[in-house]
Every structure is written in structure tokens, then in C-alpha cells.
Coordinates of C-alpha atoms and ligand atoms in Angstrom, one line a residue:
M1 CA 99.2 106.7 70.5
S2 CA 102.4 108.4 71.2
Y3 CA 104.3 109.3 74.3
R4 CA 107.7 110.5 75.2
L5 CA 109.7 108.0 77.2
I6 CA 112.6 108.9 79.4
V7 CA 114.4 106.0 80.9
A8 CA 116.4 106.7 84.0
A9 CA 119.1 104.5 85.5
D10 CA 117.5 104.4 88.9
S11 CA 115.0 106.0 91.2
G12 CA 117.4 108.9 92.0
E13 CA 117.9 109.8 88.3
L14 CA 114.1 109.4 87.8
G15 CA 113.6 112.1 90.5
S16 CA 116.1 114.4 88.8
R17 CA 114.5 113.9 85.3
A18 CA 111.0 114.6 86.7
A19 CA 112.3 117.7 88.5
D20 CA 113.8 118.9 85.1
L21 CA 110.4 118.5 83.5
L22 CA 108.6 120.3 86.3
A23 CA 111.2 123.1 86.1
E24 CA 110.5 123.4 82.3
A25 CA 106.8 123.6 83.0
L26 CA 107.3 126.3 85.7
A27 CA 109.7 128.3 83.4
A28 CA 106.9 128.5 80.8
R29 CA 104.2 129.1 83.5
P30 CA 105.4 130.1 87.0
D31 CA 101.8 130.0 88.3
A32 CA 101.2 126.5 87.0
V33 CA 98.6 124.3 88.5
L34 CA 100.0 120.9 89.4
G35 CA 98.4 117.6 90.4
L36 CA 100.6 115.7 92.8
P37 CA 100.6 112.0 93.8
T38 CA 101.8 110.3 96.9
G39 CA 103.5 106.9 97.2
R40 CA 107.0 105.6 97.1
T41 CA 107.6 106.5 93.5
P42 CA 107.5 110.3 93.7
V43 CA 109.6 110.5 96.8
S44 CA 112.9 111.0 94.9
S45 CA 111.2 113.7 92.7
Y46 CA 110.0 115.6 95.8
A47 CA 113.4 115.3 97.4
E48 CA 115.0 116.8 94.3
L49 CA 112.4 119.6 94.1
T50 CA 113.0 120.3 97.8
R51 CA 116.7 120.4 97.2
R52 CA 116.5 122.6 94.1
S53 CA 114.0 124.9 95.8
T54 CA 116.2 125.3 98.8
Q55 CA 119.2 126.1 96.6
G56 CA 117.2 128.6 94.5
G57 CA 117.3 126.4 91.3
I58 CA 113.5 126.2 91.1
D59 CA 110.8 128.5 92.2
L60 CA 107.4 127.0 93.1
T61 CA 106.2 130.0 95.1
R62 CA 103.6 130.9 92.5
A63 CA 102.6 127.3 91.7
V64 CA 99.3 125.9 93.0
A65 CA 99.1 122.2 93.8
F66 CA 96.3 119.8 94.2
A67 CA 96.9 116.4 95.9
L68 CA 95.3 113.8 93.6
D69 CA 93.8 111.8 96.4
E70 CA 93.4 111.2 100.1
W71 CA 92.4 108.4 102.4
L72 CA 88.9 108.7 103.9
G73 CA 87.8 108.0 107.4
V74 CA 91.1 108.8 109.2
S75 CA 92.2 111.7 111.3
P76 CA 94.1 114.4 109.4
D77 CA 96.8 114.0 112.1
H78 CA 97.4 110.4 111.2
P79 CA 101.0 110.0 109.9
A80 CA 99.7 107.8 107.0
T81 CA 97.5 110.4 105.4
N82 CA 98.5 112.0 102.2
A83 CA 98.5 115.3 104.0
A84 CA 101.2 114.0 106.3
F85 CA 103.1 112.5 103.4
F86 CA 103.4 116.0 101.8
R87 CA 104.5 117.5 105.1
R88 CA 107.2 114.9 105.3
H89 CA 108.4 114.8 101.7
L90 CA 107.7 118.1 100.0
S91 CA 109.3 121.0 101.9
V92 CA 108.8 123.5 99.2
P93 CA 107.1 126.8 99.4
L94 CA 104.0 126.7 97.1
A95 CA 101.3 129.3 96.6
A96 CA 98.9 126.6 97.8
L97 CA 98.7 122.9 98.3
H98 CA 95.0 121.8 98.3
L99 CA 94.0 118.5 99.8
M100 CA 90.7 116.8 100.4
R101 CA 90.0 116.2 104.0
S102 CA 90.6 112.7 105.2
D103 CA 87.9 113.2 107.9
A104 CA 85.3 114.7 105.6
D105 CA 81.8 114.1 107.1
D106 CA 80.2 114.5 103.7
P107 CA 82.6 113.1 101.0
A108 CA 80.3 114.1 98.1
A109 CA 80.4 117.8 99.3
E110 CA 84.1 117.6 100.0
C111 CA 84.7 116.4 96.4
A112 CA 82.4 118.9 94.9
A113 CA 84.2 121.7 96.7
F114 CA 87.6 120.4 95.6
Q115 CA 86.5 120.0 92.0
S116 CA 85.1 123.6 92.0
L117 CA 88.4 124.9 93.4
L118 CA 90.3 123.0 90.7
R119 CA 88.0 124.5 88.0
E120 CA 88.4 128.0 89.4
S121 CA 92.2 127.5 89.3
G122 CA 91.9 126.8 85.6
G123 CA 92.4 123.0 85.8
L124 CA 95.7 121.2 85.9
D125 CA 98.5 122.3 83.8
L126 CA 100.6 119.3 84.7
A127 CA 99.5 116.1 86.4
L128 CA 102.4 114.1 88.0
L129 CA 101.2 110.5 88.3
G130 CA 102.2 107.2 89.7
I131 CA 100.7 103.9 88.7
G132 CA 99.4 101.3 91.1
L133 CA 100.3 97.6 90.8
N134 CA 96.7 97.0 89.7
G135 CA 96.9 99.9 87.2
H136 CA 95.2 102.5 89.3
L137 CA 95.7 106.2 88.8
A138 CA 95.4 108.2 91.9
F139 CA 92.7 106.2 93.8
N140 CA 90.9 105.4 90.5
E141 CA 90.7 101.7 91.1
P142 CA 90.0 99.1 88.3
G143 CA 86.4 99.6 87.1
S144 CA 86.6 103.4 87.4
G145 CA 84.9 105.1 84.5
F146 CA 87.0 106.9 82.0
D147 CA 84.5 109.8 82.5
S148 CA 84.8 109.7 86.3
R149 CA 85.1 112.8 88.3
C150 CA 86.2 113.7 91.8
R151 CA 84.5 111.3 94.2
G152 CA 84.6 108.9 97.1
I153 CA 85.7 105.4 96.1
D154 CA 86.0 101.9 97.7
L155 CA 89.6 101.0 97.7
A156 CA 90.9 97.8 96.2
E157 CA 92.4 95.2 98.5
T158 CA 95.7 95.4 96.7
T159 CA 95.9 99.1 97.5
R160 CA 95.0 98.6 101.1
R161 CA 97.5 95.8 101.5
A162 CA 100.2 97.9 100.0
H163 CA 99.7 100.5 102.7
A164 CA 98.6 98.3 105.6
S165 CA 101.9 98.6 107.5
E166 CA 101.5 102.4 107.6
F167 CA 98.2 102.0 109.3
G168 CA 99.2 99.3 111.7
G169 CA 97.6 96.4 109.8
L170 CA 95.0 95.7 107.1
A171 CA 92.0 95.9 109.5
A172 CA 93.0 99.5 110.4
T173 CA 93.6 100.6 106.8
P174 CA 90.8 102.7 105.4
R175 CA 88.4 101.1 103.0
R176 CA 87.5 104.3 101.3
G177 CA 89.4 107.1 99.6
L178 CA 88.7 110.4 97.9
T179 CA 90.1 110.9 94.4
L180 CA 90.2 113.1 91.4
G181 CA 88.5 111.2 88.6
L182 CA 90.1 110.0 85.4
A183 CA 88.4 112.7 83.4
D184 CA 89.9 115.3 85.7
I185 CA 93.3 113.8 85.3
M186 CA 92.9 113.6 81.5
E187 CA 92.1 117.3 81.3
A188 CA 95.6 118.1 82.6
R189 CA 97.4 119.8 79.8
Q190 CA 100.5 117.6 80.4
A191 CA 100.6 114.2 82.1
L192 CA 103.9 113.0 83.6
L193 CA 103.7 109.4 84.6
L194 CA 106.4 108.0 86.9
A195 CA 107.2 104.3 87.4
S196 CA 110.0 102.8 89.4
G197 CA 111.1 99.3 90.1
P198 CA 110.7 95.8 88.6
G199 CA 107.3 95.4 90.2
K200 CA 105.8 98.0 87.9
A201 CA 107.3 96.7 84.6
A202 CA 104.3 94.5 83.6
V203 CA 101.6 96.9 84.6
L204 CA 103.3 99.8 82.9
A205 CA 103.6 97.9 79.6
R206 CA 100.0 96.8 79.8
A207 CA 98.8 100.4 80.5
L208 CA 100.8 101.9 77.6
C209 CA 100.7 99.1 75.1
G210 CA 97.7 96.9 76.0
P211 CA 94.0 97.4 75.4
L212 CA 92.3 100.6 76.5
T213 CA 90.1 99.4 79.3
E214 CA 88.5 100.6 82.5
D215 CA 89.8 97.4 84.1
L216 CA 93.3 99.0 83.9
P217 CA 92.6 102.7 84.6
A218 CA 96.0 103.9 83.6
S219 CA 95.4 102.7 80.1
I220 CA 93.4 105.8 79.6
L221 CA 96.7 107.7 79.3
Q222 CA 97.1 106.2 75.8
R223 CA 94.6 108.9 74.9
H224 CA 96.5 111.7 76.5
P225 CA 97.9 114.1 73.8
A226 CA 100.9 115.2 75.9
L227 CA 102.1 112.2 77.9
V228 CA 105.7 111.9 79.2
V229 CA 106.7 108.7 80.9
V230 CA 109.7 108.7 83.2
A231 CA 110.6 105.2 84.2
D232 CA 113.7 103.7 85.7
R233 CA 115.3 100.8 83.8
A234 CA 113.6 98.2 85.9
A235 CA 110.1 99.6 85.3
A236 CA 110.7 100.2 81.6
A237 CA 112.0 96.7 81.0
E238 CA 108.8 95.5 79.2
L239 CA 108.2 98.6 77.1
P240 CA 109.1 98.6 73.4
R241 CA 112.6 100.1 73.0
R242 CA 111.2 103.1 71.2
A243 CA 107.9 104.7 72.2
A244 CA 105.6 104.8 69.2
Ligands
PGA1 P1 103.9 103.6 94.8 O1 102.3 103.8 94.6 O2 104.5 104.8 94.2 O3 104.0 103.5 96.3 O4 104.2 102.3 94.1 C1 101.9 104.2 93.3 C2 100.4 104.1 93.3 O5 99.8 103.3 94.0 O6 99.8 104.9 92.6

């Protein structure tokens, strides 16, 4: 496998490098279709995009974005939804930001509609991705098929624990989520994986250098033909010095 590795000094520089790569993609294709993650990791990238967009350094007004996942069984007004996350962190005019509904009555129908919309948009040009402590990609928890598509999924306990404080405790944290599948993500023409902090060092190295396995969903990225990894020094600590 091969991937391009960019090591940033810290999370702030990571955001700036990720914004550079998005700017390059948008220069080539102003109406690019983007897949966007939530979580702590992309916050600095979204802050940088918001800053550049406000100052006129980047133009996302023709870009279409799809949120990669959403919690299920929670009101769209809840501050811990991914919809609320984007309202807080990405103050950038986009042609559209599509999200699955966190209060969908019929998750299968919601996912089918979202998948159709993505297909009609021509698929993802660039998927911005985070990696979970358990190796998940979007809400594709361990055990997700490499051929998986947009669907409802039972969330791993580690995922729920990582977000329990936002929902006021583990008991109140949703047990289900909606997510684009690994096959949907792999169809992105470019994949940009972000990782920040020492807690991600081991899982990032296993995903990129370990066995390709559905037990570690992010390992599927080893098969992606256009993968760029932007990691801060702490997250890159266990990677080989030079990407193969
Ligand atoms: P984090 O989440 O950025 O908050 O670490 C990443 C993920 O779970 O995919």
C-alpha cells in the first residue's frame, strides 16, 4: 500500500494542513462533493476553513457536503447531534450540507434516501475522516463489512462512552447511529484521514500497517488508491518514519 503522510506539529497545524488539502481539491473542482466527519479531531480543520472562508481565502459556496454519520433516536435540536456540531463548528457557506435525520422514524428509508442523494451528486470527491479509538470510520464499528453501505448500526460501547458526557451520561447516550458504509467511503476519489493526540497513535499504526481486517474498519483504507494521512506528531508516533 502507499499513502502520503503529513506530520503536523500539533492540532492547530493539522487543521491548517487539512485546510490546504481541501483548498487544493476545491481549486481543481469548485463544486466538489465532500464527506465530513464530526469529533474533536476535525474541529481545528473546521475552524481554519471557517477563518479562510470569512477572509476570502477559500470558497466553498459551490461545494456540497455530506455528513458521514449521525446519532439515531435523538431530537435534531439536541446539542450533541452531529447536526448541532456542524452548526457550532463549521460556519462556512456551502451549496448544501446534507445530514441524516437523528429522529428518523424509518432508518432504512432515511439511509436509502441519503445514499440516493449521494449517488445523484456523483459520489464523494473527498472524504475527510477521523479514526475512532476502536478503529471505527464514521460509525462503522468493528465488524462492519468492507462492502457495507449506508445503514443503521448498533454503536460500540467505547463510542458511546467517548460521547456520554455530551448526552448527560451513558444511559442517555444513543445506542444506534446512522452511517455511510465503508464501501461508500472507499468510493471517495480522495480520502483524507486525520488523527490527533497520543491516544490515536496505536490504532493509527494498526490501521495503516497492521492486517486488513473488518475488526479494525479503518484498515480498509490500506486499499484506498488516494489516501492522505494528516497526523500530529503524537498520533504519528508509532508510524514508520516514511510511508511506504
Ligand atoms: P475524535 O473522534 O475525533 O473525537 O477522536 C473520532 C472518531 O470517533 O471517529
